[in-house]
Coordinates of C-alpha atoms in Angstrom, one line a residue:
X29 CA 83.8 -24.2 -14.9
X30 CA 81.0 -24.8 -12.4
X31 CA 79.3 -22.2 -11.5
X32 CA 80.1 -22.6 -7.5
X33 CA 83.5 -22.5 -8.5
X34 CA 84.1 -19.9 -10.1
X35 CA 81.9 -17.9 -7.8
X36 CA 84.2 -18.9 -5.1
X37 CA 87.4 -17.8 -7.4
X38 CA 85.5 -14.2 -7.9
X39 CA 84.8 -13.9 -4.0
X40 CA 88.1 -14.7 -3.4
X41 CA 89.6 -11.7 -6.1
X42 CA 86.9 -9.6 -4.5
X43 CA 88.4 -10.1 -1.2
X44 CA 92.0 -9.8 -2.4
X45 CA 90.8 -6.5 -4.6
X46 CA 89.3 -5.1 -1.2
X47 CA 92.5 -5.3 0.7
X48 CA 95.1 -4.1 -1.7
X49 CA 94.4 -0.5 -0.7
X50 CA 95.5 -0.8 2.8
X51 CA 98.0 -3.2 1.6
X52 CA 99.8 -0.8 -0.4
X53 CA 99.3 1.7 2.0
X54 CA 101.5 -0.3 5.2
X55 CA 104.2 -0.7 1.9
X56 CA 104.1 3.2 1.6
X57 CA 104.1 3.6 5.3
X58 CA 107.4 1.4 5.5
X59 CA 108.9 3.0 2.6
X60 CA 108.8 6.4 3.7
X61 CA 110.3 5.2 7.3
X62 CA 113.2 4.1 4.8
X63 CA 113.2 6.9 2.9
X64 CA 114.1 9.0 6.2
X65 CA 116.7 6.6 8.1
X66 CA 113.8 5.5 10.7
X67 CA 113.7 1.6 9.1
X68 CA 115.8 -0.9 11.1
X69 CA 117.0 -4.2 9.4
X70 CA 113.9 -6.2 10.8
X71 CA 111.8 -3.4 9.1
X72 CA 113.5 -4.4 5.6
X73 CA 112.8 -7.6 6.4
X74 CA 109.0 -7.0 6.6
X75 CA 109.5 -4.5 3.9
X76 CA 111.1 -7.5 1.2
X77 CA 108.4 -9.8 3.0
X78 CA 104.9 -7.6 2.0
X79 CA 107.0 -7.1 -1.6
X80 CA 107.6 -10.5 -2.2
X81 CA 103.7 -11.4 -1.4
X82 CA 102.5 -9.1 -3.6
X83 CA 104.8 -10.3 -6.5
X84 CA 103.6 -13.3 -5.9
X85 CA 99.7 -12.7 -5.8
X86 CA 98.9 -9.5 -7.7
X87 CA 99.6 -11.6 -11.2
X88 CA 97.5 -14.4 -9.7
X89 CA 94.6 -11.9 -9.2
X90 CA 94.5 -10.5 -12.4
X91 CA 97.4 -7.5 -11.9
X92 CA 100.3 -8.6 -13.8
X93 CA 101.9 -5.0 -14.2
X94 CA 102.0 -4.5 -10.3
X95 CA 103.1 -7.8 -9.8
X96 CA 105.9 -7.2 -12.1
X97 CA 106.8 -4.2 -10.4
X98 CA 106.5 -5.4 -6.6
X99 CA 108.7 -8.4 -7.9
X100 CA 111.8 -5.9 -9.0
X101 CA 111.6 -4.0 -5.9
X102 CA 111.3 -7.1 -3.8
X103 CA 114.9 -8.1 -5.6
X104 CA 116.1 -5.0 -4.1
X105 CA 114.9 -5.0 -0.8
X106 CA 116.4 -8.2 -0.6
X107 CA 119.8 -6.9 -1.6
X108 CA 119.6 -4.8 1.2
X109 CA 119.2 -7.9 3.8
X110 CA 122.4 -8.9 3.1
X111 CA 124.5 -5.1 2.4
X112 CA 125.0 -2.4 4.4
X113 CA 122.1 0.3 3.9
X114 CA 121.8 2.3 0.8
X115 CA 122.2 5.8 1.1
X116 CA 120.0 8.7 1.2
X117 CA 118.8 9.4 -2.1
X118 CA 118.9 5.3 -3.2
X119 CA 116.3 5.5 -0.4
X120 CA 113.6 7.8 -1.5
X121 CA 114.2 6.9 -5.2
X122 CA 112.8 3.5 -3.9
X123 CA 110.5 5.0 -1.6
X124 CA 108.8 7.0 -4.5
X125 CA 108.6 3.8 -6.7
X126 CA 106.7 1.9 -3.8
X127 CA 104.2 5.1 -3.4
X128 CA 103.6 4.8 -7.2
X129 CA 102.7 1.1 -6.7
X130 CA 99.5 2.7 -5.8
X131 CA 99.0 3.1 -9.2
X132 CA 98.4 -0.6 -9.1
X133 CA 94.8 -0.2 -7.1
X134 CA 93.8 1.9 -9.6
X135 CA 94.4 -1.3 -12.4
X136 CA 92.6 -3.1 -10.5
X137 CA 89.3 -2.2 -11.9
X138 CA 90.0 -2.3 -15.2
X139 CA 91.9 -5.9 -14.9
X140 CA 90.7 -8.8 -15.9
X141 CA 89.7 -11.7 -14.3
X142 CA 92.2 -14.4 -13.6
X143 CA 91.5 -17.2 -16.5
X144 CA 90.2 -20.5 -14.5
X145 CA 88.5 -23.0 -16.0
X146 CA 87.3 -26.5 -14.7
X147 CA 88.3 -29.8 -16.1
X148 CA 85.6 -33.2 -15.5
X149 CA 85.1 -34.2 -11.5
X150 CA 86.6 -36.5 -10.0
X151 CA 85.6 -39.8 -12.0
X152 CA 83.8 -42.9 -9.4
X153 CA 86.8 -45.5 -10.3
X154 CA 89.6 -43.1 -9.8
X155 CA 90.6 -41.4 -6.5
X156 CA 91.9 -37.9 -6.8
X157 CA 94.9 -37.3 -5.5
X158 CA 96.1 -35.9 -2.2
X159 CA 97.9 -32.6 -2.5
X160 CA 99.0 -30.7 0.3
X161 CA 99.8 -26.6 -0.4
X162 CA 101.8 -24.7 2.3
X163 CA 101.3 -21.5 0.7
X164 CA 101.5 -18.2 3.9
X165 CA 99.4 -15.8 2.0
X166 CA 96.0 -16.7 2.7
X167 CA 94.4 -15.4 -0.1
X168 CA 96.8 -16.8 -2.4
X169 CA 96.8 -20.5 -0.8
X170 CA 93.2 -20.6 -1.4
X171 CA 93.0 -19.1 -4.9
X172 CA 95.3 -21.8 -5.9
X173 CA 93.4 -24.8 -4.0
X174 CA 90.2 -23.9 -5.4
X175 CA 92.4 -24.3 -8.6
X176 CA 93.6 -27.2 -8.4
X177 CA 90.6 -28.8 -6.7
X178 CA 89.0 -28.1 -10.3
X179 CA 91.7 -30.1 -11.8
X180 CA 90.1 -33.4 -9.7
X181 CA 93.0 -33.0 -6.9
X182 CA 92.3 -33.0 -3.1
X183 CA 94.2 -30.2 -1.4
X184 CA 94.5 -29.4 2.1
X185 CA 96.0 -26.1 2.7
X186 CA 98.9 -25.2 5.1
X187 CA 100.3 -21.9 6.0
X188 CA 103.7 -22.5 7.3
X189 CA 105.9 -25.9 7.0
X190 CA 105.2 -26.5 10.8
X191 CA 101.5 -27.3 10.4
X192 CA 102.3 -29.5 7.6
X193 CA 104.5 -31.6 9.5
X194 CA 102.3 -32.0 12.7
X195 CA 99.9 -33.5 10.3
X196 CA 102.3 -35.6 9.1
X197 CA 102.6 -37.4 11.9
X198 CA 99.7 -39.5 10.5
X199 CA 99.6 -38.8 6.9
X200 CA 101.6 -38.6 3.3
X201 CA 100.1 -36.8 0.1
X202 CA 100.9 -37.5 -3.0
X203 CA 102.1 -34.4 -4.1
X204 CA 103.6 -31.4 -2.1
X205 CA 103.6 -27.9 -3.1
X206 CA 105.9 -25.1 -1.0
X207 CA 106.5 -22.0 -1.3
X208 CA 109.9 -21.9 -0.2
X209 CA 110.6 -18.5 0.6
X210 CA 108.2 -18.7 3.5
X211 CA 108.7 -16.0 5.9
X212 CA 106.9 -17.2 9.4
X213 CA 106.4 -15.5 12.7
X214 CA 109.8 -16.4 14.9
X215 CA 111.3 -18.8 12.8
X216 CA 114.4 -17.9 10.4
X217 CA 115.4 -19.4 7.3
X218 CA 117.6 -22.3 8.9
X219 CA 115.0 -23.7 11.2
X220 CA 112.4 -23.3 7.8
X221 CA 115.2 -24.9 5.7
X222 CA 115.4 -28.4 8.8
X223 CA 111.8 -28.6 8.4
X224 CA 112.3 -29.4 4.6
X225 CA 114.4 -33.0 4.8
X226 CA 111.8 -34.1 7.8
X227 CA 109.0 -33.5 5.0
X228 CA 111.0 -35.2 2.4
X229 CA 110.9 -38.7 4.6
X230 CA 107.8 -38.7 3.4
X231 CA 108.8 -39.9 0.1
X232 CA 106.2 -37.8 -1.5
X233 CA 106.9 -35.7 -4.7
X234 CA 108.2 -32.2 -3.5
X235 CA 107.0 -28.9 -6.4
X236 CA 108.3 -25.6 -5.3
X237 CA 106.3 -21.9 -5.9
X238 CA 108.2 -19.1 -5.9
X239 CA 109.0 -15.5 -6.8
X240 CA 112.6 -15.8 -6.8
X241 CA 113.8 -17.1 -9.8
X242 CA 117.7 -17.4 -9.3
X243 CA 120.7 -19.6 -10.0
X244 CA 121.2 -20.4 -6.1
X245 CA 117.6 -21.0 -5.4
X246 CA 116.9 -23.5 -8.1
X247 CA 120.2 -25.7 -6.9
X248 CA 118.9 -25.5 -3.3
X249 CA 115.4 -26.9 -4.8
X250 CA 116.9 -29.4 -6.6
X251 CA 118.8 -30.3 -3.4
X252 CA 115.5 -30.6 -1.2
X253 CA 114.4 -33.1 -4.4
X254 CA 112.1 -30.8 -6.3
X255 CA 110.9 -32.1 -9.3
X256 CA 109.2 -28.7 -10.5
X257 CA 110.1 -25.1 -9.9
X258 CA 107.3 -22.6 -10.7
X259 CA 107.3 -18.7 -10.8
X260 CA 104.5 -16.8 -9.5
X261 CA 102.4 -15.6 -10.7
X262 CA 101.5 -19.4 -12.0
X263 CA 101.0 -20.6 -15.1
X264 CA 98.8 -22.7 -13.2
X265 CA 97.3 -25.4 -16.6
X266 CA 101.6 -25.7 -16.7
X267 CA 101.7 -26.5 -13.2
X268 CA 99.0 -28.7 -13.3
X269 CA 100.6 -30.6 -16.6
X270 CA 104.0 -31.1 -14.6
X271 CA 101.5 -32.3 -11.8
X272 CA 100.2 -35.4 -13.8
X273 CA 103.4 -35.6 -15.1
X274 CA 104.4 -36.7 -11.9
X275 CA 101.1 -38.9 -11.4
X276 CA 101.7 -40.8 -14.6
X277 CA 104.8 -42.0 -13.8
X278 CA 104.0 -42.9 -10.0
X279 CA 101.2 -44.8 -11.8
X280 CA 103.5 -46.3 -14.3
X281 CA 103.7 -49.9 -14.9
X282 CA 106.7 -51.8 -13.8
X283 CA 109.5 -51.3 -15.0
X284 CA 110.5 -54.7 -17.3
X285 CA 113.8 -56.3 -17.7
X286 CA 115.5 -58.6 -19.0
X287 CA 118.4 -61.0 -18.1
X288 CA 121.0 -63.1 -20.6
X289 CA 123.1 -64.6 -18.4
X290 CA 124.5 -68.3 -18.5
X291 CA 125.3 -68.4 -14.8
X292 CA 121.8 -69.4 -13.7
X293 CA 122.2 -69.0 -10.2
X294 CA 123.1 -65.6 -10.5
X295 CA 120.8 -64.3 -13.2
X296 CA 118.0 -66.2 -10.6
X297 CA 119.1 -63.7 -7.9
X298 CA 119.0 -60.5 -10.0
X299 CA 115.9 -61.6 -11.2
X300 CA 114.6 -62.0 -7.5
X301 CA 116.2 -59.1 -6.5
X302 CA 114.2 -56.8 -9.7
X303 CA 111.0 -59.0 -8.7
X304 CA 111.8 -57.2 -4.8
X305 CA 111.8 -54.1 -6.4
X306 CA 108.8 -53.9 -8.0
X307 CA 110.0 -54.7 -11.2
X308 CA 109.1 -57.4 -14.0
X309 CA 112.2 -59.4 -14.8
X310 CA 112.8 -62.7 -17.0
X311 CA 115.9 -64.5 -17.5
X312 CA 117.3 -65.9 -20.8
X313 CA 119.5 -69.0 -20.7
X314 CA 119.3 -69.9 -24.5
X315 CA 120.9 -67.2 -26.5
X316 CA 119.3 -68.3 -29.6
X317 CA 116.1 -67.5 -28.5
X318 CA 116.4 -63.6 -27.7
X319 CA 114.6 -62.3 -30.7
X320 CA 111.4 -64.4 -30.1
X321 CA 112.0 -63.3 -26.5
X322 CA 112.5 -59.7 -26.7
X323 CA 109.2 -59.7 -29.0
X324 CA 107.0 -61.3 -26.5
X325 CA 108.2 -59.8 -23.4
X326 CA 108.6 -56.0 -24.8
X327 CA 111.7 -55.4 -22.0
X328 CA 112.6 -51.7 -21.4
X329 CA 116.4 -52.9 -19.9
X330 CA 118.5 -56.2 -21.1
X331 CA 121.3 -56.8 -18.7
X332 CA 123.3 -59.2 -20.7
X333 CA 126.8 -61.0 -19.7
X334 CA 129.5 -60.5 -21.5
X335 CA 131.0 -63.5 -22.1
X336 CA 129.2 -66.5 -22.7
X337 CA 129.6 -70.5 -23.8
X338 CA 128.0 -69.9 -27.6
X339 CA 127.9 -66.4 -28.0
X340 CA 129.3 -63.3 -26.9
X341 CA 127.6 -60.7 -25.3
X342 CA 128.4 -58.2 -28.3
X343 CA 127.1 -60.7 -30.6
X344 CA 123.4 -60.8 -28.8
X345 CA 124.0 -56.9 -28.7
X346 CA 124.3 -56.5 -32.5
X347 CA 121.9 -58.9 -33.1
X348 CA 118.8 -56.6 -31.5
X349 CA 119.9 -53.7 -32.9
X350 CA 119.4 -55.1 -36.8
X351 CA 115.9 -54.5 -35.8
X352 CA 114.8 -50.8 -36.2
X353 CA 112.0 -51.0 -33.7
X354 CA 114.8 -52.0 -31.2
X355 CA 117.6 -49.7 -32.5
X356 CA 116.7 -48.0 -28.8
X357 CA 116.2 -50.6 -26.4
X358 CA 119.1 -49.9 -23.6
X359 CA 121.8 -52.6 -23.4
X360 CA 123.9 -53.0 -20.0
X361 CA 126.7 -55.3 -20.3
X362 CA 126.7 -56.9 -16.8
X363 CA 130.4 -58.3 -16.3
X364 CA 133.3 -59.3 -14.1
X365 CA 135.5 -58.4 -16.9
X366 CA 137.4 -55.3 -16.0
X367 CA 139.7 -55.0 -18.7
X368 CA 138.9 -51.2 -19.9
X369 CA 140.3 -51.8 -23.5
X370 CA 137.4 -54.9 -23.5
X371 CA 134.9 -52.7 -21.9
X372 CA 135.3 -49.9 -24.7
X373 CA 135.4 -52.5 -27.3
X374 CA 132.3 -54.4 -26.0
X375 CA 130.4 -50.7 -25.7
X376 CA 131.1 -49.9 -29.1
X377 CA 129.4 -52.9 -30.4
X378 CA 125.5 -51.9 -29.5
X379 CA 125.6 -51.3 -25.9
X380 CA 125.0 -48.7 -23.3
X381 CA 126.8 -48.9 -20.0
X382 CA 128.8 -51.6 -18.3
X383 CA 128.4 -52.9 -14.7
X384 CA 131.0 -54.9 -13.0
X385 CA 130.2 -57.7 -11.2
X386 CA 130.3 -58.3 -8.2
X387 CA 127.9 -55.5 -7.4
X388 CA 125.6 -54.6 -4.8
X389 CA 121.5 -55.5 -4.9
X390 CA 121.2 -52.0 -3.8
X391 CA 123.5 -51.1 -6.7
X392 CA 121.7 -53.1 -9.2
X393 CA 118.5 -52.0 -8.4
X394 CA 119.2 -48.4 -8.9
X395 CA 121.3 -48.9 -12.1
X396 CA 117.8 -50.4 -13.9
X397 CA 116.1 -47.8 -12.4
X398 CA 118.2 -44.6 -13.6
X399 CA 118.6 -46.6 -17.1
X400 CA 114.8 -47.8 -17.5
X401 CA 113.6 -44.1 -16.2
X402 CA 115.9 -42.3 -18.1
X403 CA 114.7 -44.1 -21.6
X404 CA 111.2 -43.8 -20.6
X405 CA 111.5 -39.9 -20.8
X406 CA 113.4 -40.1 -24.0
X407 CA 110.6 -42.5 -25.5
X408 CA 108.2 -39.7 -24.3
X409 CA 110.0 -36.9 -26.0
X410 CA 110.2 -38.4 -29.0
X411 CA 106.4 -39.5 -29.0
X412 CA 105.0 -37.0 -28.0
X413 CA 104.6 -33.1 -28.4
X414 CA 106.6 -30.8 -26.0
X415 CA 104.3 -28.2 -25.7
X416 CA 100.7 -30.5 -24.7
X417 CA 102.3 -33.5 -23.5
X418 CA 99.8 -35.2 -25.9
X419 CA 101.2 -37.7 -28.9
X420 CA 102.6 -36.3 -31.8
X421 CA 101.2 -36.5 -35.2
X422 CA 102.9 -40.2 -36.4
X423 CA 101.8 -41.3 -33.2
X424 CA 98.4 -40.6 -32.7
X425 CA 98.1 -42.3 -36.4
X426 CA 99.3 -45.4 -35.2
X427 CA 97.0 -45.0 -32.3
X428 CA 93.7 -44.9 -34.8
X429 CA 95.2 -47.2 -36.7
X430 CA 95.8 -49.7 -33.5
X431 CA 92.4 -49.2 -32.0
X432 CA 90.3 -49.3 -35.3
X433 CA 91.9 -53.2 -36.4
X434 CA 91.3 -54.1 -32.3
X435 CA 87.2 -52.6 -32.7
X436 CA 87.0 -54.6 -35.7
X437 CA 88.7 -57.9 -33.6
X438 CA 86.5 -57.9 -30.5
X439 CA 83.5 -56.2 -32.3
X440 CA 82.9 -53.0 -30.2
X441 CA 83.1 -49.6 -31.7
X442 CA 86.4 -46.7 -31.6
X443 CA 85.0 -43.4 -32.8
X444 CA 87.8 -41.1 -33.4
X445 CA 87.5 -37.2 -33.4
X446 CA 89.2 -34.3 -35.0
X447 CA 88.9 -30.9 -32.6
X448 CA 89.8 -27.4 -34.5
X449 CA 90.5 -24.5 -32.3
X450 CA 88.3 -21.8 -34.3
X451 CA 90.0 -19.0 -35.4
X452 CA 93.1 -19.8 -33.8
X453 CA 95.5 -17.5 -36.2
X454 CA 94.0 -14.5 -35.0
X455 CA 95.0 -15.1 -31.5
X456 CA 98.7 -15.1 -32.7
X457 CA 98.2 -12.2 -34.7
X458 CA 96.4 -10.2 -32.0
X459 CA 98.0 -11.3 -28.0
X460 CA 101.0 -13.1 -29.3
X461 CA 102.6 -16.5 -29.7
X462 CA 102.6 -17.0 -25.7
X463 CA 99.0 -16.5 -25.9
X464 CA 98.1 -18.9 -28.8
X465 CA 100.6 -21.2 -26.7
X466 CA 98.5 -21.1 -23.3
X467 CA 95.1 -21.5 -25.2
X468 CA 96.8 -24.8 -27.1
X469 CA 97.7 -26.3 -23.8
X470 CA 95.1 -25.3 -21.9
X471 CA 92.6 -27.6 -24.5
X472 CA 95.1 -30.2 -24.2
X473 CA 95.2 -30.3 -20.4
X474 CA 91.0 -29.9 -20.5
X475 CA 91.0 -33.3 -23.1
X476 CA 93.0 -35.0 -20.8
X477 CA 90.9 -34.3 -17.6
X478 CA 87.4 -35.3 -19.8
X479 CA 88.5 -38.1 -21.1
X480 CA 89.0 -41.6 -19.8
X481 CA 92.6 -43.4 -18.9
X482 CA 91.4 -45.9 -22.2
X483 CA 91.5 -42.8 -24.9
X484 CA 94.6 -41.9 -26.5
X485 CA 94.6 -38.5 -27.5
X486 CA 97.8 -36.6 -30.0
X487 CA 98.5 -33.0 -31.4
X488 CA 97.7 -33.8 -35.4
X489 CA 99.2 -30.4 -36.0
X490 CA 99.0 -26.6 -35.0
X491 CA 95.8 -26.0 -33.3
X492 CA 94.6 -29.6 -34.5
X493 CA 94.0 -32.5 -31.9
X494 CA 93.2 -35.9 -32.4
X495 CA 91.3 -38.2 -29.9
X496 CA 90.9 -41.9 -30.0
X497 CA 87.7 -43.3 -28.2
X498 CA 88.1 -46.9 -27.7
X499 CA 84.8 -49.0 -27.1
X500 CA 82.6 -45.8 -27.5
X501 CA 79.8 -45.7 -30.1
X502 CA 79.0 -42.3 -31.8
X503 CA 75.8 -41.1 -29.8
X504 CA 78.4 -41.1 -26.4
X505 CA 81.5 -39.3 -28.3
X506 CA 79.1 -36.8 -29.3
X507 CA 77.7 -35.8 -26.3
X508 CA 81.3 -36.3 -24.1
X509 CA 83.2 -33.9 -27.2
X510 CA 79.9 -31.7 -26.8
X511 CA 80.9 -31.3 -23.2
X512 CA 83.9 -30.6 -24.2
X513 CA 83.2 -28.0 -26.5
X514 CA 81.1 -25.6 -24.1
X515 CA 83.5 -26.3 -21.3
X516 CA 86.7 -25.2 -24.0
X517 CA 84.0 -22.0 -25.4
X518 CA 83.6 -20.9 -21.2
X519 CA 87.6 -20.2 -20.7
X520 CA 88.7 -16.9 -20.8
X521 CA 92.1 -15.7 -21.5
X522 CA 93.7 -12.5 -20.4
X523 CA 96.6 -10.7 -22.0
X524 CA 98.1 -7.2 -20.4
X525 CA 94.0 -6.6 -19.6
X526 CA 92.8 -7.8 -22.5
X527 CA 90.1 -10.7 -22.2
X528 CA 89.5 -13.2 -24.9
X529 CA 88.3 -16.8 -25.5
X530 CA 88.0 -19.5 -28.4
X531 CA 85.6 -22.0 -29.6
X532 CA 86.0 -25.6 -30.8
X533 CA 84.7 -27.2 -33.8
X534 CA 84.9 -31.4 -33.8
X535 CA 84.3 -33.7 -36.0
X536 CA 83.6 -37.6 -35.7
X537 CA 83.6 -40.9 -37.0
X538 CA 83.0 -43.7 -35.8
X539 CA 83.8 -47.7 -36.6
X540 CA 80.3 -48.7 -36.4
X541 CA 79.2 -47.0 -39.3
X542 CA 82.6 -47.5 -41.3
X543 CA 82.9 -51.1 -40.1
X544 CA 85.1 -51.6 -43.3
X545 CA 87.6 -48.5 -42.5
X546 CA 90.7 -48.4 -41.8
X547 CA 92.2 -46.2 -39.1
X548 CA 93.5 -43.5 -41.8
X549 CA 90.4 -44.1 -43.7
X550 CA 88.6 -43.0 -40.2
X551 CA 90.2 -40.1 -40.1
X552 CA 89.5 -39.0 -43.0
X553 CA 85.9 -39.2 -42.7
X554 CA 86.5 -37.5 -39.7
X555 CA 88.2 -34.6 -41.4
X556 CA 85.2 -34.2 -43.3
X557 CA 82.8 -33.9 -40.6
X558 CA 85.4 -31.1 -39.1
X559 CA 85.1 -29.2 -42.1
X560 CA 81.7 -30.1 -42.5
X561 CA 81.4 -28.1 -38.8
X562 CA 83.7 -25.3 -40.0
X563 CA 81.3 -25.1 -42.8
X564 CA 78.2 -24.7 -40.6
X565 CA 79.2 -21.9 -38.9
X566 CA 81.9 -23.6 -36.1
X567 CA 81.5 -24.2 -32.3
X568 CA 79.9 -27.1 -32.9
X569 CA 80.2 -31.0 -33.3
X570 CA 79.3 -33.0 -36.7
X571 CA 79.4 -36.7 -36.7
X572 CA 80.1 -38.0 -39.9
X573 CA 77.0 -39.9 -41.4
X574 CA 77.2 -43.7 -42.4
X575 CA 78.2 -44.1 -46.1
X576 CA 75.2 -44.6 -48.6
X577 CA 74.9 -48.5 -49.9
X578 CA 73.5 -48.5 -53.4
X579 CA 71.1 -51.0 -54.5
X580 CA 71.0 -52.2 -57.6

């Protein structure tokens, strides 16, 4: 992390650590009004509101216990909103649980610091992206930017949904993040909840923070058009994977499609009409040729008629799938024919949905869409590794294996590296699976801030990464894994006070002194260095030296 950074983070905990005294004195003060009959329902409001802040901060800050313990009387208070009042002794049972939350000032000096860690800055060729935060508890709100901004994204910080709109009047992020249980000064929930659709004509990609974590609040996020839904205290490298989650596929290529269809006219227009919407579209008029086709384009969708002069749309479908490699390509027959015995019948033959024609552009377009998005996510979950995001295993071995026969074509170098977290079993053994979990996917999410767009990086296996360096000789992988290395030793870990961090031992290889090696062979060689750094006492990277030429 650099050093003004996390300077900034420890003010900021300083700050937060300074206040909670009086903080959880105005709780105590409002409790005991309760506790005696003397707290009207706009006190229980303010009551649940102060609760429900410090749920959400104190695990930020480094106090999961008290956050844990603000959060379930929070739930309470908020039960009370809505019931008549509890009775006497319900009252100072809760009123003597809030007093004990002073407990919770006194963990404050023995907690540990909340882990933070900085990936690269913001590389020259790529702009960072624009994030906007409406976040009400100051403190929090700029914990979390100063976060995030470490992760290369641009955040401007807003403390109610009001602001946020007057600003965007005249601009759109690229990413919005809400807290939505907001409590502002005069406004109630129905007037917060109108705000939401205005911000959503923005077309921008809506995450949502919160401490509530029910049934009915998730369906009302996912009817506002949240793509994330986040408890606090954050899991912030999990936020910030969903994030580029997000980025990646507003920055995916377009979607590619293509069209069998005898009628040209028509096929023209759908092809116009995919071309409109951003996507890449082809059409096929000679049914012989799909194979050769299909190989050249690489299409994601084929919308295919189902009867034709030569051959039948269930003939093209089975066909395609006699190739493995396109046993998964999606298949929409795209038809006037509305007999529903035919339909089945045609489905059952290799297909994946059925459109009847006439239908609407509108209609069309968002069919390819959901179909083309939908297979995109599948493709990624069986590529790649649930818990990183990164490739799996098979596929980062075809990924060497790629880039080490292209080197060899255009005559630049691929170094690939093998990374080792050191030690790792002992952070299972000692904090816990969730523990070894975070410290896994908080190396992936650092790789994948380092690196460039170019490398292609995989989980080999366990606490084993793999990264492909394409046009990058050994002297620059060794000094960008280097970085790495340090940056990855730096992060500190907390679990229930406890502090601890790993280190990271790497080894390389690289094409230009294995100009005969094959991908595997590559990584074999460097395996070897790895070990040959696990040997030599770890935290450290070993580049594996060119093999020996005997003379004779």
């Amino acid at each position: 992390m650099p050093p003004d950074v996390a300077a900034q983070l420890a003010r900021l905990r300083a700050d937060y650590l300074t206040r909670l005294p009086g903080e959880l004195a105005a709780l105590r003060d409002l409790a005991d009004r309760l506790a005696v009959g003397d707290l009207d329902r706009a006190g229980i409001g303010e009551l649940h509101h102060r609760l429900h802040k410090l749920a959400g901060s104190g695990g930020t800050f480094g106090l999961a216990g008290l956050s844990a313990r603000a959060r379930a009387l929070e739930v309470r208070a908020k039960d009370w909103l809505q019931a008549p009042a509890p009775d006497a002794a319900t009252r100072a049972a809760f009123a003597a649980e809030v007093g004990a939350l002073a407990a919770g000032a006194g963990e404050a000096a023995a907690a540990s610091p909340v882990p933070a860690w900085s990936p690269s800055p913001t590389r020259p060729h790529e702009r960072a992206a624009q994030v906007w935060l409406v976040e009400d508890d100051p403190l929090l709100g700029r914990g979390l930017k100063r976060q995030l901004e470490s992760f290369n994204y641009q955040v401007r910080l807003f403390p109610c949904l009001a602001d946020a709109e007057q600003v965007a009047r005249d601009a759109c992020p690229d990413l919005m993040i809400l807290d939505v249980t907001l409590n502002e000064e005069g406004e109630d929930a129905d007037t917060r909840l109108a705000l939401l659709p205005r911000l959503r004509a923005l077309h921008c990609s809506l995450l949502f923070i919160s401490t509530v974590n029910d049934f009915h609040a998730r369906v009302r996020a996912a009817q506002l058009g949240a793509l994330g839904y986040f408890l606090k205290p954050l899991d912030v490298p999990r936020l910030v994977n969903r994030m580029e989650q997000i980025r990646n596929q507003q920055r995916a290529a377009p979607q590619r499609v293509l069209i069998v269809d005898d009628d040209r006219d028509l096929a023209e227009h759908y092809r116009l009409v995919l071309l409109g919407a951003g996507m890449e579209a082809e059409v096929l008029d000679q049914p012989e040729a799909i194979v050769e086709r299909i190989s050249v384009f690489r299409p994601e969708l084929v919308l295919m008629d189902l009867h034709m002069p030569a051959f039948s749309g269930p003939d093209l479908a089975g066909v395609i799938r006699q190739h493995d490699k396109w046993t998964g390509l999606p298949i929409v027959y795209l038809s006037a024919e509305t007999d529903l015995e035919l339909q089945v019948a045609a489905l059952n033959r290799g297909a994946d949905d059925f459109l009847i024609k006439p239908l609407s552009d509108a209609q069309l377009v968002s069919a390819v869409r959901a179909r083309v998005g939908r297979a995109r996510q599948l493709d990624e979950l069986v590529s790649k590794d649930s818990l990183t995001g990164l490739l799996k295993h098979a596929s980062i071995k075809e990924a060497a294996e790629a880039e080490t026969a292209r080197a060899r074509r255009i005559g630049k170098p691929v170094t690939l590296a093998m990374l080792d977290i050191d030690h790792f079993k002992t952070v299972n053994d000692s904090y816990g699976h969730a523990a070894g979990d975070l410290v896994i996917s908080s190396l992936a999410v650092l790789l994948r801030q380092r690196l460039r767009k170019s490398d292609v990086i995989g989980r080999y296996g366990g606490e084993e990464f793999v990264a492909v360096l394409p046009e990058c000789d050994a002297a620059h992988a060794q000094a960008l894994l280097d970085d790495i290395r340090q940056r990855f030793a730096a992060l500190r870990f907390s679990h229930e006070g406890r502090e601890f961090g790993r280190t990271l031992s790497v080894g390389l290889a690289c094409s230009a002194h294995h100009p005969d090696a094959t991908g595997a062979e590559l990584l074999i060689a460097a395996d070897e260095a790895l070990y040959a750094a696990k040997r030599g006492g770890r935290d450290q990277v070993r580049a594996a030296p060119a093999p020996t030429l005997l003379t004779p």
